[in-house]
PDB file of C-alpha atoms in Angstrom:
ATOM      1  CA  MET A1370       0.000   0.000   0.000  1.00  0.00           C
ATOM      2  CA  THR A1371       1.351   3.383  -0.944  1.00  0.00           C
ATOM      3  CA  ALA A1372       2.053   5.594   2.058  1.00  0.00           C
ATOM      4  CA  THR A1373       0.638   9.103   2.143  1.00  0.00           C
ATOM      5  CA  ARG A1374       1.639  12.037   4.315  1.00  0.00           C
ATOM      6  CA  GLU A1375      -0.791  13.831   6.555  1.00  0.00           C
ATOM      7  CA  THR A1376      -2.216  16.890   4.829  1.00  0.00           C
ATOM      8  CA  GLN A1377      -0.437  19.971   6.130  1.00  0.00           C
ATOM      9  CA  VAL A1378      -2.953  22.803   6.246  1.00  0.00           C
ATOM     10  CA  LYS A1379      -1.958  24.312   9.558  1.00  0.00           C
ATOM     11  CA  PRO A1380       0.230  27.439   9.651  1.00  0.00           C
ATOM     12  CA  ILE A1381       3.841  27.275  10.716  1.00  0.00           C
ATOM     13  CA  ALA A1382       3.967  26.678  14.443  1.00  0.00           C
ATOM     14  CA  THR A1383       5.813  29.015  16.775  1.00  0.00           C
ATOM     15  CA  PHE A1384       8.409  27.314  18.940  1.00  0.00           C
ATOM     16  CA  THR A1385      11.107  28.519  21.271  1.00  0.00           C
ATOM     17  CA  VAL A1386      14.093  26.383  20.329  1.00  0.00           C
ATOM     18  CA  THR A1387      17.427  26.274  22.128  1.00  0.00           C
ATOM     19  CA  TRP A1388      20.365  23.956  21.664  1.00  0.00           C
ATOM     20  CA  ASN A1389      21.286  22.368  24.972  1.00  0.00           C
ATOM     21  CA  PRO A1390      22.639  18.930  25.794  1.00  0.00           C
ATOM     22  CA  PRO A1391      20.027  16.622  27.305  1.00  0.00           C
ATOM     23  CA  PRO A1392      20.001  16.067  31.059  1.00  0.00           C
ATOM     24  CA  ASP A1393      22.050  13.096  32.189  1.00  0.00           C
ATOM     25  CA  ASP A1394      18.917  11.251  33.286  1.00  0.00           C
ATOM     26  CA  PHE A1395      16.850  12.061  30.194  1.00  0.00           C
ATOM     27  CA  GLN A1396      15.307   9.034  28.474  1.00  0.00           C
ATOM     28  CA  PRO A1397      14.614   9.426  24.738  1.00  0.00           C
ATOM     29  CA  ASN A1398      11.023   8.801  23.670  1.00  0.00           C
ATOM     30  CA  GLU A1399      12.122   6.794  20.624  1.00  0.00           C
ATOM     31  CA  GLU A1400      11.266   3.104  20.424  1.00  0.00           C
ATOM     32  CA  PRO A1401      13.751   0.427  19.265  1.00  0.00           C
ATOM     33  CA  VAL A1402      13.965  -0.339  15.544  1.00  0.00           C
ATOM     34  CA  ASP A1403      10.982  -2.263  14.186  1.00  0.00           C
ATOM     35  CA  ASN A1404      12.733  -5.035  12.255  1.00  0.00           C
ATOM     36  CA  ILE A1405      16.092  -6.390  11.170  1.00  0.00           C
ATOM     37  CA  ASP A1406      15.934  -4.772   7.716  1.00  0.00           C
ATOM     38  CA  GLN A1407      16.309  -1.224   9.032  1.00  0.00           C
ATOM     39  CA  PRO A1408      19.873  -1.645  10.387  1.00  0.00           C
ATOM     40  CA  LEU A1409      20.842  -3.490   7.188  1.00  0.00           C
ATOM     41  CA  LEU A1410      19.532  -0.662   5.019  1.00  0.00           C
ATOM     42  CA  ALA A1411      21.331   1.953   7.086  1.00  0.00           C
ATOM     43  CA  GLY A1412      24.561  -0.051   7.166  1.00  0.00           C
ATOM     44  CA  ALA A1413      24.526  -0.509   3.390  1.00  0.00           C
ATOM     45  CA  LEU A1414      24.174   3.255   2.867  1.00  0.00           C
ATOM     46  CA  SER A1415      27.177   3.986   5.087  1.00  0.00           C
ATOM     47  CA  GLU A1416      29.321   1.120   3.779  1.00  0.00           C
ATOM     48  CA  SER A1417      29.517   2.340   0.187  1.00  0.00           C
ATOM     49  CA  LEU A1418      30.333   5.881   1.340  1.00  0.00           C
ATOM     50  CA  GLU A1419      33.143   4.612   3.562  1.00  0.00           C
ATOM     51  CA  LEU A1420      34.641   2.373   0.869  1.00  0.00           C
ATOM     52  CA  ALA A1421      34.558   5.270  -1.611  1.00  0.00           C
ATOM     53  CA  SER A1422      36.522   7.377   0.941  1.00  0.00           C
ATOM     54  CA  TYR A1423      33.659   9.848   0.955  1.00  0.00           C
ATOM     55  CA  ILE A1424      33.311  10.175   4.717  1.00  0.00           C
ATOM     56  CA  GLN A1425      35.792  12.641   6.230  1.00  0.00           C
ATOM     57  CA  PRO A1426      36.745  13.119   9.895  1.00  0.00           C
ATOM     58  CA  GLN A1427      34.605  16.252  10.291  1.00  0.00           C
ATOM     59  CA  MET A1428      31.481  14.452   9.056  1.00  0.00           C
ATOM     60  CA  LEU A1429      28.964  12.500  11.091  1.00  0.00           C
ATOM     61  CA  VAL A1430      27.086   9.532   9.657  1.00  0.00           C
ATOM     62  CA  ALA A1431      24.821   7.884  12.194  1.00  0.00           C
ATOM     63  CA  THR A1432      22.131   5.245  12.544  1.00  0.00           C
ATOM     64  CA  ASN A1433      19.458   5.397  15.278  1.00  0.00           C
ATOM     65  CA  PHE A1434      21.458   8.146  16.945  1.00  0.00           C
ATOM     66  CA  GLY A1435      19.474  10.803  18.768  1.00  0.00           C
ATOM     67  CA  ILE A1436      19.261  14.401  17.518  1.00  0.00           C
ATOM     68  CA  CYS A1437      18.507  16.733  20.403  1.00  0.00           C
ATOM     69  CA  ALA A1438      16.726  20.092  20.665  1.00  0.00           C
ATOM     70  CA  THR A1439      15.086  21.911  23.555  1.00  0.00           C
ATOM     71  CA  VAL A1440      11.601  22.928  22.391  1.00  0.00           C
ATOM     72  CA  ASN A1441       9.575  25.255  24.604  1.00  0.00           C
ATOM     73  CA  LYS A1442      11.933  24.332  27.456  1.00  0.00           C
ATOM     74  CA  GLN A1443      11.331  20.600  26.977  1.00  0.00           C
ATOM     75  CA  CYS A1444      14.040  18.254  25.733  1.00  0.00           C
ATOM     76  CA  VAL A1445      13.176  16.425  22.519  1.00  0.00           C
ATOM     77  CA  ILE A1446      15.251  13.666  20.966  1.00  0.00           C
ATOM     78  CA  LYS A1447      14.462  11.958  17.671  1.00  0.00           C
ATOM     79  CA  ALA A1448      16.632   9.099  16.420  1.00  0.00           C
ATOM     80  CA  PRO A1449      16.417   8.886  12.603  1.00  0.00           C
ATOM     81  CA  ASP A1450      17.113   5.604  10.888  1.00  0.00           C
ATOM     82  CA  TRP A1451      20.046   7.332   9.105  1.00  0.00           C
ATOM     83  CA  PHE A1452      21.389  10.868   8.945  1.00  0.00           C
ATOM     84  CA  PHE A1453      24.368  12.812   7.663  1.00  0.00           C
ATOM     85  CA  VAL A1454      26.044  15.942   9.046  1.00  0.00           C
ATOM     86  CA  ASN A1455      28.647  17.652   6.902  1.00  0.00           C
ATOM     87  CA  GLY A1456      30.524  19.359   9.727  1.00  0.00           C
ATOM     88  CA  VAL A1457      30.739  18.536  13.434  1.00  0.00           C
ATOM     89  CA  ARG A1458      33.003  19.367  16.319  1.00  0.00           C
ATOM     90  CA  GLU A1459      34.337  16.614  18.523  1.00  0.00           C
ATOM     91  CA  LEU A1460      31.423  14.939  20.257  1.00  0.00           C
ATOM     92  CA  ALA A1461      31.694  14.897  24.034  1.00  0.00           C
ATOM     93  CA  PRO A1462      30.942  11.537  25.707  1.00  0.00           C
ATOM     94  CA  ARG A1463      27.827  11.516  27.889  1.00  0.00           C
ATOM     95  CA  GLY A1464      27.749   8.077  29.456  1.00  0.00           C
ATOM     96  CA  ASN A1465      25.233   5.779  27.856  1.00  0.00           C
ATOM     97  CA  LEU A1466      23.079   8.525  26.327  1.00  0.00           C
ATOM     98  CA  LYS A1467      23.738   8.778  22.606  1.00  0.00           C
ATOM     99  CA  SER A1468      22.724  12.103  21.095  1.00  0.00           C
ATOM    100  CA  TYR A1469      23.853  14.965  18.890  1.00  0.00           C
ATOM    101  CA  THR A1470      22.879  18.597  19.509  1.00  0.00           C
ATOM    102  CA  PRO A1471      23.059  20.835  16.390  1.00  0.00           C
ATOM    103  CA  HIS A1472      24.713  24.255  16.744  1.00  0.00           C
ATOM    104  CA  LEU A1473      26.208  23.150  20.065  1.00  0.00           C
ATOM    105  CA  GLU A1474      28.186  20.290  18.528  1.00  0.00           C
ATOM    106  CA  GLY A1475      28.104  21.091  14.824  1.00  0.00           C
ATOM    107  CA  GLU A1476      25.874  21.836  11.869  1.00  0.00           C
ATOM    108  CA  ILE A1477      22.231  20.980  11.288  1.00  0.00           C
ATOM    109  CA  PRO A1478      22.052  17.547   9.590  1.00  0.00           C
ATOM    110  CA  THR A1479      22.318  17.793   5.820  1.00  0.00           C
ATOM    111  CA  LEU A1480      19.751  15.073   5.382  1.00  0.00           C
ATOM    112  CA  VAL A1481      17.668  12.756   7.503  1.00  0.00           C
ATOM    113  CA  MET A1482      16.220   9.393   6.463  1.00  0.00           C
ATOM    114  CA  GLU A1483      13.395   7.340   7.876  1.00  0.00           C
ATOM    115  CA  PHE A1484      12.481   3.818   6.770  1.00  0.00           C
ATOM    116  CA  LEU A1485       8.748   3.195   6.999  1.00  0.00           C
ATOM    117  CA  SER A1486       7.691   0.693   9.631  1.00  0.00           C
ATOM    118  CA  GLU A1487       4.856  -1.766   9.324  1.00  0.00           C
ATOM    119  CA  LYS A1488       2.875  -0.458  12.275  1.00  0.00           C
ATOM    120  CA  GLU A1489       3.308   3.329  12.328  1.00  0.00           C
ATOM    121  CA  ARG A1490       3.421   6.348  10.059  1.00  0.00           C
ATOM    122  CA  ASP A1491       5.092   8.693  12.554  1.00  0.00           C
ATOM    123  CA  GLU A1492       7.477   9.592   9.720  1.00  0.00           C
ATOM    124  CA  TYR A1493       4.691  11.855   8.395  1.00  0.00           C
ATOM    125  CA  SER A1494       3.495  13.203  11.737  1.00  0.00           C
ATOM    126  CA  VAL A1495       3.014  16.951  12.197  1.00  0.00           C
ATOM    127  CA  LYS A1496       1.938  16.530  15.819  1.00  0.00           C
ATOM    128  CA  ARG A1497       2.673  19.784  17.695  1.00  0.00           C
ATOM    129  CA  THR A1498       2.232  18.737  21.304  1.00  0.00           C
ATOM    130  CA  HIS A1499       5.158  17.291  23.215  1.00  0.00           C
ATOM    131  CA  PRO A1500       6.840  15.262  21.900  1.00  0.00           C
ATOM    132  CA  PRO A1501       6.375  16.655  18.375  1.00  0.00           C
ATOM    133  CA  GLY A1502       5.991  14.388  15.350  1.00  0.00           C
ATOM    134  CA  LYS A1503       9.001  13.516  13.232  1.00  0.00           C
ATOM    135  CA  TRP A1504       7.916  15.496  10.168  1.00  0.00           C
ATOM    136  CA  LEU A1505       7.324  18.626  12.230  1.00  0.00           C
ATOM    137  CA  PHE A1506      10.574  18.139  14.157  1.00  0.00           C
ATOM    138  CA  TYR A1507      12.703  17.878  11.010  1.00  0.00           C
ATOM    139  CA  GLU A1508      10.838  20.556   9.034  1.00  0.00           C
ATOM    140  CA  GLN A1509      10.041  23.289  11.545  1.00  0.00           C
ATOM    141  CA  ILE A1510      12.409  22.763  14.469  1.00  0.00           C
ATOM    142  CA  LEU A1511      15.650  21.386  13.014  1.00  0.00           C
ATOM    143  CA  LYS A1512      14.924  22.733   9.504  1.00  0.00           C
ATOM    144  CA  VAL A1513      16.792  19.873   7.825  1.00  0.00           C
ATOM    145  CA  ALA A1514      17.240  20.678   4.130  1.00  0.00           C
ATOM    146  CA  THR A1515      16.432  17.179   2.846  1.00  0.00           C
ATOM    147  CA  TYR A1516      14.069  14.648   4.405  1.00  0.00           C
ATOM    148  CA  ILE A1517      13.928  11.187   2.855  1.00  0.00           C
ATOM    149  CA  ILE A1518      11.318   8.525   3.521  1.00  0.00           C
ATOM    150  CA  PHE A1519      11.839   5.021   2.144  1.00  0.00           C
ATOM    151  CA  GLU A1520       9.457   2.080   2.135  1.00  0.00           C
ATOM    152  CA  PRO A1521      11.694  -1.000   1.757  1.00  0.00           C
ATOM    153  CA  LYS A1522       8.890  -3.486   1.086  1.00  0.00           C
ATOM    154  CA  GLY A1523       7.629  -1.715  -2.031  1.00  0.00           C
ATOM    155  CA  GLY A1524      10.749   0.272  -2.903  1.00  0.00           C
ATOM    156  CA  LEU A1525       8.959   3.626  -2.621  1.00  0.00           C
ATOM    157  CA  LEU A1526      11.474   6.460  -2.269  1.00  0.00           C
ATOM    158  CA  GLN A1527      10.260   9.949  -1.375  1.00  0.00           C
ATOM    159  CA  VAL A1528      12.637  12.907  -1.244  1.00  0.00           C
ATOM    160  CA  TYR A1529      11.420  16.155   0.287  1.00  0.00           C
ATOM    161  CA  ARG A1530      13.327  19.424   0.063  1.00  0.00           C
ATOM    162  CA  LEU A1531      12.818  22.409   2.337  1.00  0.00           C
ATOM    163  CA  ARG A1532      11.453  25.241   0.195  1.00  0.00           C
ATOM    164  CA  GLY A1533      10.983  28.286   2.364  1.00  0.00           C
ATOM    165  CA  GLU A1534       9.372  26.868   5.497  1.00  0.00           C
ATOM    166  CA  ARG A1535       7.754  23.726   4.049  1.00  0.00           C
ATOM    167  CA  TYR A1536       8.900  20.429   2.598  1.00  0.00           C
ATOM    168  CA  GLU A1537       8.080  19.882  -1.060  1.00  0.00           C
ATOM    169  CA  ARG A1538       8.403  16.498  -2.715  1.00  0.00           C
ATOM    170  CA  GLU A1539      10.921  16.226  -5.549  1.00  0.00           C
ATOM    171  CA  THR A1540      10.444  14.219  -8.720  1.00  0.00           C
ATOM    172  CA  LEU A1541      12.873  11.590 -10.014  1.00  0.00           C
ATOM    173  CA  ASP A1542      15.328  12.422 -12.775  1.00  0.00           C
ATOM    174  CA  ALA A1543      15.489  10.553 -16.089  1.00  0.00           C
ATOM    175  CA  GLN A1544      17.515   7.735 -14.485  1.00  0.00           C
ATOM    176  CA  GLY A1545      15.049   7.331 -11.641  1.00  0.00           C
ATOM    177  CA  ARG A1546      17.336   8.972  -9.079  1.00  0.00           C
ATOM    178  CA  HIS A1547      17.503  12.101  -6.939  1.00  0.00           C
ATOM    179  CA  TRP A1548      20.449  14.502  -6.999  1.00  0.00           C
ATOM    180  CA  ILE A1549      21.480  15.286  -3.402  1.00  0.00           C
ATOM    181  CA  GLU A1550      23.274  18.550  -4.029  1.00  0.00           C
ATOM    182  CA  GLU A1551      24.782  18.968  -0.550  1.00  0.00           C
ATOM    183  CA  MET A1552      26.496  15.593  -0.846  1.00  0.00           C
ATOM    184  CA  GLY A1553      27.358  15.750  -4.544  1.00  0.00           C
ATOM    185  CA  LEU A1554      25.782  12.318  -5.050  1.00  0.00           C
ATOM    186  CA  TYR A1555      22.714  10.727  -6.572  1.00  0.00           C
ATOM    187  CA  LEU A1556      20.401   8.582  -4.446  1.00  0.00           C
ATOM    188  CA  GLY A1557      18.150   5.915  -5.886  1.00  0.00           C
ATOM    189  CA  THR A1558      16.703   2.468  -5.366  1.00  0.00           C
ATOM    190  CA  TRP A1559      18.234  -0.838  -6.420  1.00  0.00           C
ATOM    191  CA  ARG A1560      16.713  -4.308  -6.264  1.00  0.00           C
ATOM    192  CA  GLY A1561      19.053  -7.176  -5.518  1.00  0.00           C
ATOM    193  CA  GLU A1562      20.691  -9.367  -2.908  1.00  0.00           C
ATOM    194  CA  LYS A1563      22.891  -8.366  -0.007  1.00  0.00           C
ATOM    195  CA  GLU A1564      23.613 -10.351   3.143  1.00  0.00           C
ATOM    196  CA  GLY A1565      21.301 -13.089   1.941  1.00  0.00           C
ATOM    197  CA  ARG A1566      18.319 -10.759   1.523  1.00  0.00           C
ATOM    198  CA  ASN A1567      16.774  -9.945  -1.831  1.00  0.00           C
ATOM    199  CA  ASN A1568      15.266  -6.529  -1.167  1.00  0.00           C
ATOM    200  CA  HIS A1569      14.893  -2.991  -2.373  1.00  0.00           C
ATOM    201  CA  TRP A1570      17.975  -1.062  -1.247  1.00  0.00           C
ATOM    202  CA  LEU A1571      19.006   2.578  -1.317  1.00  0.00           C
ATOM    203  CA  ARG A1572      22.195   3.162  -3.315  1.00  0.00           C
ATOM    204  CA  TRP A1573      24.523   6.073  -4.065  1.00  0.00           C
ATOM    205  CA  TRP A1574      25.867   7.093  -7.495  1.00  0.00           C
ATOM    206  CA  ASP A1575      28.559   9.692  -8.121  1.00  0.00           C
ATOM    207  CA  GLU A1576      28.158  12.706 -10.378  1.00  0.00           C
ATOM    208  CA  GLN A1577      29.313  10.680 -13.418  1.00  0.00           C
ATOM    209  CA  GLY A1578      26.672   8.042 -12.747  1.00  0.00           C
ATOM    210  CA  ASN A1579      29.026   5.417 -11.306  1.00  0.00           C
ATOM    211  CA  LEU A1580      27.513   3.212  -8.627  1.00  0.00           C
ATOM    212  CA  LEU A1581      29.292   3.350  -5.255  1.00  0.00           C
ATOM    213  CA  LEU A1582      30.001  -0.296  -4.571  1.00  0.00           C
ATOM    214  CA  TRP A1583      29.639  -2.399  -1.453  1.00  0.00           C
ATOM    215  CA  GLY A1584      32.545  -4.444  -0.147  1.00  0.00           C
ATOM    216  CA  VAL A1585      31.365  -7.722  -1.671  1.00  0.00           C
ATOM    217  CA  GLU A1586      30.956  -6.025  -5.054  1.00  0.00           C
ATOM    218  CA  LEU A1587      34.465  -4.586  -4.895  1.00  0.00           C
ATOM    219  CA  LEU A1588      35.797  -8.047  -4.063  1.00  0.00           C
ATOM    220  CA  GLN A1589      33.944  -9.560  -7.022  1.00  0.00           C
ATOM    221  CA  GLN A1590      35.288  -6.798  -9.240  1.00  0.00           C
ATOM    222  CA  GLU A1591      38.864  -7.523  -8.142  1.00  0.00           C
ATOM    223  CA  ARG A1592      38.396 -11.251  -8.731  1.00  0.00           C
ATOM    224  CA  GLN A1593      37.059 -10.612 -12.221  1.00  0.00           C
ATOM    225  CA  ARG A1594      39.975  -8.289 -12.947  1.00  0.00           C
ATOM    226  CA  ALA A1595      42.466 -10.908 -11.725  1.00  0.00           C
ATOM    227  CA  GLU A1596      40.774 -13.604 -13.833  1.00  0.00           C
ATOM    228  CA  THR A1597      40.865 -11.388 -16.910  1.00  0.00           C
ATOM    229  CA  GLU A1598      44.566 -10.702 -16.361  1.00  0.00           C
ATOM    230  CA  ARG A1599      45.259 -14.416 -15.912  1.00  0.00           C
ATOM    231  CA  GLN A1600      43.476 -15.278 -19.162  1.00  0.00           C
ATOM    232  CA  ARG A1601      45.333 -12.521 -21.004  1.00  0.00           C
ATOM    233  CA  ALA A1602      48.666 -13.798 -19.699  1.00  0.00           C
ATOM    234  CA  GLU A1603      47.875 -17.391 -20.722  1.00  0.00           C
ATOM    235  CA  LYS A1604      46.836 -16.255 -24.190  1.00  0.00           C
ATOM    236  CA  LEU A1605      50.045 -14.285 -24.611  1.00  0.00           C
ATOM    237  CA  ALA A1606      52.155 -17.202 -23.400  1.00  0.00           C
ATOM    238  CA  ALA A1607      50.448 -19.555 -25.874  1.00  0.00           C
ATOM    239  CA  TYR A1608      51.092 -17.114 -28.723  1.00  0.00           C
ATOM    240  CA  LEU A1609      54.792 -16.839 -27.831  1.00  0.00           C
ATOM    241  CA  ARG A1610      55.168 -20.607 -27.796  1.00  0.00           C
ATOM    242  CA  GLN A1611      53.645 -20.760 -31.280  1.00  0.00           C
ATOM    243  CA  GLN A1612      56.367 -18.351 -32.341  1.00  0.00           C
ATOM    244  CA  GLY A1613      59.021 -20.580 -30.859  1.00  0.00           C
ATOM    245  CA  ILE A1614      59.648 -18.354 -27.863  1.00  0.00           C
ATOM    246  CA  ASP A1615      59.701 -19.723 -24.325  1.00  0.00           C
ATOM    247  CA  PRO A1616      57.820 -17.202 -22.178  1.00  0.00           C
ATOM    248  CA  ASP A1617      59.465 -18.554 -19.009  1.00  0.00           C
ATOM    249  CA  GLU A1618      62.897 -17.567 -20.350  1.00  0.00           C
ATOM    250  CA  LEU A1619      61.656 -14.025 -20.928  1.00  0.00           C
ATOM    251  CA  LEU A1620      60.739 -13.780 -17.251  1.00  0.00           C
ATOM    252  CA  SER A1621      64.043 -15.200 -15.947  1.00  0.00           C
TER     253      SER A1621
END
């Protein structure tokens, strides 16, 4: 079933937002991940970026890691399924509480992703009372430039860009992808197998349209390259022998 967002007809809410670390005893209101596919999806997104040497020390790529804001004097933490921050300062350890406070510890996230669960549609919530819904939190409190919602079961990818004070949904390009300008990469869906699961996955492509590969794909690529080189060497050796030349003597 295709997911639909709540109709946003209400005016922009007025919030008093400050950027303070959460109290030591604060318990986030986020529930654990809904199923095993969500960590796999998030891990696959990060893996290809890491292997392409895209992620730099000043960046933050996180999965189910709390983003903190103080809204009307109440601490709010939302833990997206995946998010990316282009520039952070060194994160101070706070015991077992895992969170990131924009402005205090670095920039507002460049993009935030949520993977749709089977039982909720909080990803579209514009709930204003405490704690606010995810959509409202990302759009009107954090003001994240790009909000992405992905439904793994059906492969539905929705990319929303902040235009003024509201998110507007973007259309796919001719290749069925979205250009994420802040990252200099394309994002799209790909159907195939990883870690024994044949699913819809989110994948990155560079500006030239080259797919950023996972580790297993890079290994397969290297094996194919080595096999091609071996076949070329055997063919050359056979040709030299036909010409009466011992290839082993040439290597000695």
